Amino acid sequence: MNKKDIRKLFREKRDMLSGDETEQRSEEICKRILELPEYEEADAVLCYMAFRNEVNLKNVMLTAWLSGKKVFLPRMDGKEMEFFLVKEEDRLILNDTGIEEPDRSAGVLSEYIYPGQKLLMIVPGVVFDRYGYRLGYGGGYYDRYLAANRDRYEIKTAAAAFSIQLYEGRLPVEEFDAAVDMVVTEESVIRC
């Protein structure tokens, strides 16, 4: 199966989850993320806003704000992605694809985080394997961001996935695809 067919199959699987199932499983995944030593050690958490029935990270963001951790969300600009500081009271705006993003007036990550600080980046996607590889929507935003910033910050990556999004075997990958450090499902944490 090629990447396009795999994406289609696993998007259909994920879309079959009801709203209640998505919410319940998202809560379990958030609970597991919050128990990670990488979360405890992180100076900041890089999250995303759920789109197309993705894992909802609202509980991770709420807990991070309550504990005093900085929370950043991505904003797309052409082929590039940058993370911006968000606070609980901030209003987000819809981009052209229907994803909620921070306003441009929010501070960019590099204004708040110094080189060498520890970050936990929670990565979305359509399908994931046990080796840490993922297929997203094909834009390559996270791969490019990690390639440009992994040497600047100490970034640990965790994919947030429903167990039905796990691919048995190895996904087809390109040389620029960045593997995540772990895949967190409602059932387990898979160290890659």
Backbone as CSV, one residue per row, in Angstrom:
resi,resn,N_x,N_y,N_z,CA_x,CA_y,CA_z,C_x,C_y,C_z
1,MET,0.838,-1.190,0.000,0.000,0.000,0.000,0.882,1.252,0.000
2,ASN,0.497,2.246,-0.778,1.267,3.484,-0.786,0.750,4.436,0.300
3,LYS,1.457,5.558,0.504,1.109,6.498,1.574,-0.317,7.016,1.439
4,LYS,-0.715,7.328,0.219,-2.058,7.875,-0.015,-3.134,6.884,0.427
5,ASP,-2.975,5.616,0.054,-3.960,4.589,0.419,-3.980,4.339,1.927
6,ILE,-2.789,4.337,2.543,-2.708,4.123,3.995,-3.405,5.270,4.725
7,ARG,-3.126,6.508,4.307,-3.787,7.675,4.917,-5.305,7.555,4.821
8,LYS,-5.789,7.221,3.643,-7.232,7.123,3.416,-7.855,6.071,4.331
9,LEU,-7.235,4.892,4.394,-7.760,3.801,5.218,-7.817,4.197,6.694
10,PHE,-6.747,4.802,7.194,-6.693,5.121,8.622,-7.502,6.373,8.972
11,ARG,-7.672,7.281,8.028,-8.578,8.412,8.259,-10.007,7.900,8.402
12,GLU,-10.371,6.936,7.559,-11.707,6.338,7.633,-11.909,5.620,8.963
13,LYS,-10.886,4.891,9.424,-10.979,4.204,10.728,-11.205,5.211,11.850
14,ARG,-10.409,6.280,11.840,-10.521,7.292,12.896,-11.867,7.999,12.834
15,ASP,-12.346,8.261,11.636,-13.615,8.961,11.480,-14.813,8.123,11.917
16,MET,-14.620,6.815,12.071,-15.710,5.951,12.534,-15.947,6.073,14.038
17,LEU,-15.012,6.668,14.767,-15.198,6.864,16.206,-16.296,7.896,16.443
18,SER,-17.167,7.612,17.398,-18.208,8.582,17.741,-17.578,9.731,18.525
19,GLY,-18.339,10.807,18.682,-17.859,11.941,19.469,-17.540,11.541,20.899
20,ASP,-18.389,10.700,21.499,-18.160,10.236,22.873,-16.907,9.373,22.965
21,GLU,-16.708,8.486,21.976,-15.511,7.633,21.972,-14.254,8.482,21.826
22,THR,-14.300,9.455,20.939,-13.155,10.341,20.728,-12.823,11.088,22.014
23,GLU,-13.835,11.612,22.684,-13.614,12.362,23.920,-13.059,11.467,25.023
24,GLN,-13.651,10.304,25.202,-13.202,9.389,26.262,-11.771,8.916,26.018
25,ARG,-11.483,8.514,24.792,-10.131,8.031,24.479,-9.115,9.173,24.569
26,SER,-9.518,10.373,24.156,-8.629,11.539,24.269,-8.267,11.796,25.726
27,GLU,-9.240,11.670,26.625,-8.970,11.876,28.057,-7.959,10.862,28.572
28,GLU,-8.075,9.607,28.135,-7.114,8.568,28.553,-5.716,8.871,28.027
29,ILE,-5.642,9.306,26.783,-4.338,9.634,26.181,-3.715,10.822,26.907
30,CYS,-4.515,11.843,27.201,-4.003,13.001,27.941,-3.470,12.583,29.301
31,LYS,-4.193,11.697,29.975,-3.754,11.204,31.287,-2.383,10.538,31.173
32,ARG,-2.195,9.721,30.156,-0.897,9.047,29.956,0.213,10.058,29.645
33,ILE,-0.102,11.066,28.828,0.900,12.098,28.500,1.323,12.837,29.766
34,LEU,0.348,13.170,30.612,0.652,13.917,31.839,1.459,13.098,32.841
35,GLU,1.489,11.781,32.687,2.271,10.907,33.566,3.686,10.667,33.048
36,LEU,3.978,11.141,31.839,5.306,10.929,31.254,6.370,11.733,31.996
37,PRO,7.536,11.136,32.252,8.632,11.929,32.827,9.025,13.086,31.905
38,GLU,8.867,12.907,30.614,9.192,13.960,29.650,8.267,15.165,29.820
39,TYR,7.027,14.916,30.224,6.111,16.026,30.503,6.561,16.740,31.783
40,GLU,6.849,15.987,32.822,7.273,16.565,34.105,8.509,17.432,33.946
41,GLU,9.467,16.967,33.131,10.744,17.663,32.974,10.674,18.837,32.001
42,ALA,9.625,18.909,31.196,9.542,19.922,30.141,9.326,21.320,30.707
43,ASP,10.036,22.283,30.130,9.821,23.689,30.456,8.570,24.212,29.767
44,ALA,8.220,23.583,28.646,7.041,24.001,27.883,6.505,22.814,27.102
45,VAL,5.219,22.919,26.736,4.561,21.865,25.973,4.075,22.452,24.652
46,LEU,4.418,21.786,23.569,3.972,22.191,22.242,2.828,21.280,21.851
47,CYS,1.641,21.841,21.773,0.431,21.060,21.496,-0.092,21.378,20.100
48,TYR,-1.277,20.909,19.799,-1.976,21.237,18.561,-3.461,21.274,18.880
49,MET,-4.229,21.887,18.017,-5.682,21.896,18.165,-6.261,20.769,17.313
50,ALA,-7.098,19.945,17.935,-7.659,18.782,17.251,-8.430,19.197,15.999
51,PHE,-8.268,18.391,14.962,-8.866,18.641,13.656,-9.247,17.295,13.062
52,ARG,-10.408,17.207,12.460,-10.841,15.964,11.808,-10.785,14.762,12.745
53,ASN,-11.360,14.881,13.911,-11.468,13.755,14.853,-10.116,13.302,15.417
54,GLU,-9.149,14.210,15.497,-7.854,13.878,16.109,-8.003,13.815,17.628
55,VAL,-6.973,13.311,18.288,-6.924,13.302,19.749,-6.992,14.751,20.237
56,ASN,-7.907,15.008,21.159,-8.095,16.347,21.722,-7.176,16.502,22.936
57,LEU,-6.330,17.518,22.917,-5.320,17.711,23.971,-5.729,18.748,25.017
58,LYS,-7.015,19.082,25.107,-7.442,20.147,26.020,-7.019,19.868,27.462
59,ASN,-7.066,18.609,27.915,-6.683,18.309,29.301,-5.187,18.503,29.543
60,VAL,-4.375,18.236,28.535,-2.931,18.482,28.669,-2.693,19.987,28.796
61,MET,-3.350,20.767,27.953,-3.151,22.216,27.984,-3.642,22.808,29.303
62,LEU,-4.823,22.397,29.758,-5.359,22.916,31.028,-4.433,22.597,32.195
63,THR,-3.955,21.355,32.247,-3.057,20.953,33.335,-1.739,21.714,33.267
64,ALA,-1.222,21.895,32.061,0.039,22.637,31.903,-0.126,24.072,32.393
65,TRP,-1.216,24.720,32.003,-1.448,26.098,32.464,-1.547,26.153,33.989
66,LEU,-2.285,25.208,34.570,-2.451,25.189,36.029,-1.128,24.968,36.753
67,SER,-0.229,24.215,36.142,1.054,23.930,36.793,2.124,24.966,36.463
68,GLY,1.766,25.969,35.674,2.720,27.033,35.353,3.602,26.774,34.151
69,LYS,3.345,25.702,33.411,4.128,25.446,32.205,3.609,26.316,31.062
70,LYS,4.505,26.701,30.191,4.107,27.448,29.001,3.532,26.464,27.975
71,VAL,2.509,26.921,27.264,1.878,26.115,26.218,1.992,26.877,24.899
72,PHE,2.403,26.175,23.861,2.541,26.756,22.535,1.697,25.974,21.542
73,LEU,1.119,26.684,20.596,0.349,26.070,19.516,0.937,26.497,18.174
74,PRO,0.803,25.634,17.156,1.384,25.971,15.855,0.505,26.906,15.038
75,ARG,1.184,27.636,14.179,0.526,28.488,13.194,1.244,28.240,11.869
76,MET,0.473,27.974,10.825,1.050,27.700,9.510,1.176,29.001,8.729
77,ASP,2.293,29.105,8.015,2.513,30.255,7.144,3.158,29.727,5.875
78,GLY,2.347,29.507,4.850,2.852,28.890,3.631,3.294,27.474,3.924
79,LYS,4.567,27.176,3.659,5.112,25.834,3.905,5.761,25.708,5.282
80,GLU,5.763,26.787,6.043,6.432,26.787,7.335,5.426,26.763,8.483
81,MET,5.898,26.307,9.627,5.104,26.266,10.842,5.933,26.872,11.963
82,GLU,5.303,27.685,12.786,5.963,28.258,13.960,5.019,28.093,15.139
83,PHE,5.596,27.977,16.334,4.787,27.835,17.544,4.700,29.174,18.275
84,PHE,3.489,29.476,18.762,3.222,30.719,19.469,2.678,30.432,20.861
85,LEU,3.067,31.265,21.814,2.597,31.137,23.189,1.090,31.378,23.247
86,VAL,0.378,30.501,23.962,-1.059,30.706,24.184,-1.346,30.591,25.674
87,LYS,-2.273,31.425,26.111,-2.738,31.372,27.494,-4.179,30.906,27.458
88,GLU,-4.648,30.432,28.596,-5.983,29.844,28.657,-7.065,30.792,28.140
89,GLU,-6.897,32.069,28.404,-7.936,33.035,28.034,-7.830,33.510,26.575
90,ASP,-6.768,33.118,25.878,-6.578,33.579,24.505,-7.636,33.020,23.558
91,ARG,-8.036,33.854,22.633,-8.957,33.407,21.580,-8.135,32.968,20.390
92,LEU,-8.559,31.878,19.785,-7.873,31.370,18.608,-8.674,31.736,17.363
93,ILE,-8.012,31.705,16.222,-8.696,32.029,14.969,-8.612,30.826,14.025
94,LEU,-9.578,30.697,13.132,-9.578,29.603,12.159,-8.715,29.976,10.964
95,ASN,-7.842,29.048,10.563,-7.062,29.300,9.349,-7.867,28.833,8.129
96,ASP,-7.270,28.883,6.966,-7.970,28.537,5.720,-8.397,27.079,5.649
97,THR,-7.742,26.211,6.408,-8.104,24.789,6.386,-9.060,24.412,7.508
98,GLY,-9.448,25.389,8.340,-10.397,25.113,9.420,-9.757,24.698,10.728
99,ILE,-8.445,24.893,10.858,-7.736,24.557,12.095,-7.594,25.830,12.935
100,GLU,-7.849,25.711,14.231,-7.682,26.862,15.125,-6.201,27.123,15.363
101,GLU,-5.826,28.403,15.288,-4.442,28.822,15.473,-4.376,30.052,16.366
102,PRO,-3.198,30.297,16.962,-3.015,31.554,17.702,-2.951,32.730,16.724
103,ASP,-3.272,33.876,17.225,-3.151,35.109,16.443,-1.665,35.434,16.265
104,ARG,-1.329,36.145,15.201,0.068,36.526,14.951,0.650,37.404,16.058
105,SER,-0.211,38.076,16.807,0.283,38.959,17.863,0.794,38.182,19.080
106,ALA,0.462,36.888,19.157,0.985,36.066,20.252,2.500,35.942,20.071
107,GLY,3.206,35.797,21.154,4.663,35.708,21.082,5.143,34.394,20.524
108,VAL,6.151,34.458,19.666,6.723,33.267,19.064,7.594,32.537,20.100
109,LEU,7.703,31.233,19.973,8.404,30.377,20.941,9.800,30.896,21.279
110,SER,10.553,31.319,20.283,11.942,31.752,20.519,12.040,32.983,21.420
111,GLU,10.942,33.697,21.623,10.947,34.844,22.528,10.836,34.414,23.992
112,TYR,10.408,33.181,24.230,10.159,32.699,25.602,11.028,31.524,26.021
113,ILE,11.535,30.800,25.052,12.303,29.590,25.339,13.739,29.791,24.868
114,TYR,14.686,29.484,25.747,16.095,29.670,25.451,16.701,28.385,24.900
115,PRO,17.754,28.501,24.111,18.425,27.302,23.601,18.782,26.353,24.749
116,GLY,18.549,25.069,24.524,18.850,24.050,25.518,17.702,23.714,26.451
117,GLN,16.651,24.527,26.468,15.522,24.214,27.345,14.780,22.984,26.832
118,LYS,14.086,22.308,27.756,13.395,21.060,27.432,11.961,21.330,26.996
119,LEU,11.609,20.731,25.854,10.269,20.867,25.313,9.674,19.488,25.072
120,LEU,8.376,19.361,25.310,7.651,18.170,24.904,6.730,18.585,23.767
121,MET,6.968,18.036,22.600,6.133,18.323,21.431,5.174,17.152,21.230
122,ILE,3.887,17.453,21.250,2.877,16.420,21.012,2.431,16.557,19.564
123,VAL,2.600,15.475,18.833,2.461,15.492,17.381,1.179,14.783,16.943
124,PRO,0.414,15.416,16.049,-0.776,14.755,15.502,-0.410,13.886,14.299
125,GLY,-1.388,13.192,13.772,-1.169,12.412,12.560,-2.360,11.538,12.244
126,VAL,-2.257,10.857,11.136,-3.330,9.973,10.685,-3.038,8.529,11.081
127,VAL,-1.780,8.111,10.940,-1.391,6.732,11.227,0.044,6.719,11.746
128,PHE,0.338,5.769,12.639,1.632,5.692,13.311,2.102,4.244,13.359
129,ASP,3.418,4.040,13.289,3.922,2.681,13.501,4.700,2.618,14.813
130,ARG,5.120,1.426,15.194,5.799,1.223,16.479,7.271,1.631,16.433
131,TYR,7.730,2.098,15.283,9.103,2.576,15.129,9.186,4.092,15.264
132,GLY,8.020,4.722,15.478,7.989,6.169,15.662,7.689,6.960,14.403
133,TYR,7.438,6.273,13.309,7.122,6.999,12.082,5.626,7.217,11.969
134,ARG,5.267,8.310,11.284,3.876,8.699,11.174,3.597,9.239,9.791
135,LEU,2.332,9.172,9.443,1.857,9.869,8.256,0.847,10.875,8.751
136,GLY,1.084,12.138,8.413,0.132,13.187,8.731,-0.720,13.447,7.506
137,TYR,-0.905,14.706,7.196,-1.703,15.054,6.024,-0.837,15.335,4.805
138,GLY,0.461,15.098,4.933,1.342,15.199,3.778,2.047,16.535,3.605
139,GLY,1.893,17.453,4.554,2.520,18.774,4.419,3.966,18.829,4.870
140,GLY,4.398,17.899,5.726,5.772,17.874,6.202,6.134,18.962,7.200
141,TYR,5.119,19.634,7.771,5.369,20.760,8.682,6.202,20.347,9.898
142,TYR,5.816,19.260,10.555,6.516,18.845,11.775,7.931,18.369,11.460
143,ASP,8.102,17.659,10.356,9.444,17.198,9.973,10.373,18.386,9.749
144,ARG,9.904,19.404,9.037,10.737,20.587,8.780,11.019,21.344,10.077
145,TYR,10.002,21.469,10.938,10.203,22.196,12.190,11.261,21.486,13.050
146,LEU,11.149,20.175,13.155,12.119,19.422,13.958,13.522,19.504,13.357
147,ALA,13.627,19.409,12.050,14.940,19.499,11.402,15.596,20.841,11.700
148,ALA,14.801,21.894,11.756,15.342,23.241,11.981,15.606,23.559,13.449
149,ASN,14.953,22.844,14.379,15.004,23.245,15.793,15.517,22.204,16.782
150,ARG,15.744,20.984,16.350,16.166,19.941,17.293,17.529,20.225,17.911
151,ASP,18.392,20.919,17.200,19.704,21.243,17.754,19.643,22.459,18.679
152,ARG,18.617,23.261,18.543,18.477,24.470,19.356,17.888,24.167,20.727
153,TYR,16.861,23.314,20.754,16.170,22.974,21.999,16.278,21.470,22.242
154,GLU,16.048,21.062,23.463,15.997,19.642,23.781,14.540,19.203,23.631
155,ILE,14.190,18.722,22.441,12.805,18.406,22.110,12.567,16.904,22.185
156,LYS,11.620,16.512,23.015,11.125,15.136,23.044,9.785,15.149,22.319
157,THR,9.537,14.124,21.510,8.319,14.092,20.720,7.442,12.909,21.105
158,ALA,6.154,13.191,21.255,5.172,12.154,21.566,4.016,12.284,20.586
159,ALA,3.732,11.216,19.862,2.572,11.209,18.981,1.356,10.845,19.820
160,ALA,0.277,11.601,19.664,-0.982,11.299,20.332,-1.861,10.557,19.335
161,ALA,-2.206,9.306,19.660,-2.918,8.468,18.691,-3.919,7.552,19.371
162,PHE,-5.034,7.342,18.711,-5.950,6.296,19.153,-5.345,4.956,18.746
163,SER,-5.592,3.923,19.519,-4.992,2.611,19.223,-5.364,2.116,17.827
164,ILE,-6.518,2.523,17.302,-6.908,2.103,15.950,-6.067,2.782,14.876
165,GLN,-5.230,3.730,15.259,-4.360,4.412,14.303,-2.984,3.769,14.203
166,LEU,-2.772,2.661,14.912,-1.475,1.985,14.861,-1.401,1.077,13.645
167,TYR,-0.328,1.194,12.918,-0.070,0.406,11.719,0.840,-0.747,12.104
168,GLU,0.448,-1.948,11.786,1.308,-3.102,12.069,2.332,-3.204,10.951
169,GLY,3.585,-3.217,11.310,4.654,-3.200,10.328,5.287,-1.825,10.284
170,ARG,6.065,-1.583,9.254,6.769,-0.308,9.109,6.108,0.514,8.006
171,LEU,5.826,1.766,8.338,5.251,2.674,7.345,6.303,3.041,6.294
172,PRO,5.875,3.323,5.066,6.842,3.823,4.079,7.335,5.205,4.511
173,VAL,8.650,5.387,4.511,9.220,6.664,4.970,10.189,7.224,3.936
174,GLU,10.364,8.527,4.015,11.328,9.241,3.175,12.512,9.616,4.064
175,GLU,13.626,9.999,3.466,14.828,10.315,4.246,14.632,11.491,5.195
176,PHE,13.719,12.421,4.875,13.506,13.600,5.716,12.448,13.378,6.797
177,ASP,11.790,12.217,6.832,10.765,11.942,7.846,11.423,11.778,9.217
178,ALA,10.915,12.504,10.199,11.459,12.438,11.564,10.597,11.497,12.405
179,ALA,11.229,10.523,13.025,10.507,9.601,13.913,10.249,10.299,15.247
180,VAL,9.129,9.956,15.889,8.850,10.474,17.225,9.495,9.561,18.260
181,ASP,9.666,10.087,19.476,10.288,9.304,20.542,9.335,8.273,21.133
182,MET,8.032,8.583,21.080,7.043,7.667,21.646,5.690,7.903,21.002
183,VAL,4.852,6.866,21.034,3.471,6.963,20.581,2.607,6.678,21.797
184,VAL,1.714,7.616,22.129,0.860,7.478,23.304,-0.566,7.214,22.838
185,THR,-1.098,6.042,23.214,-2.485,5.704,22.898,-3.275,5.609,24.197
186,GLU,-4.568,5.358,24.071,-5.396,5.189,25.261,-5.060,3.899,26.007
187,GLU,-4.304,3.013,25.360,-3.964,1.720,25.966,-2.533,1.619,26.481
188,SER,-1.614,2.387,25.884,-0.201,2.221,26.257,0.660,3.381,25.777
189,VAL,1.909,3.361,26.270,2.945,4.267,25.770,3.970,3.386,25.073
190,ILE,4.167,3.627,23.794,5.113,2.839,23.012,6.383,3.662,22.849
191,ARG,7.470,3.193,23.448,8.777,3.851,23.298,9.406,3.384,22.017
192,CYS,9.765,4.310,21.167,10.257,3.948,19.829,11.787,3.964,19.771
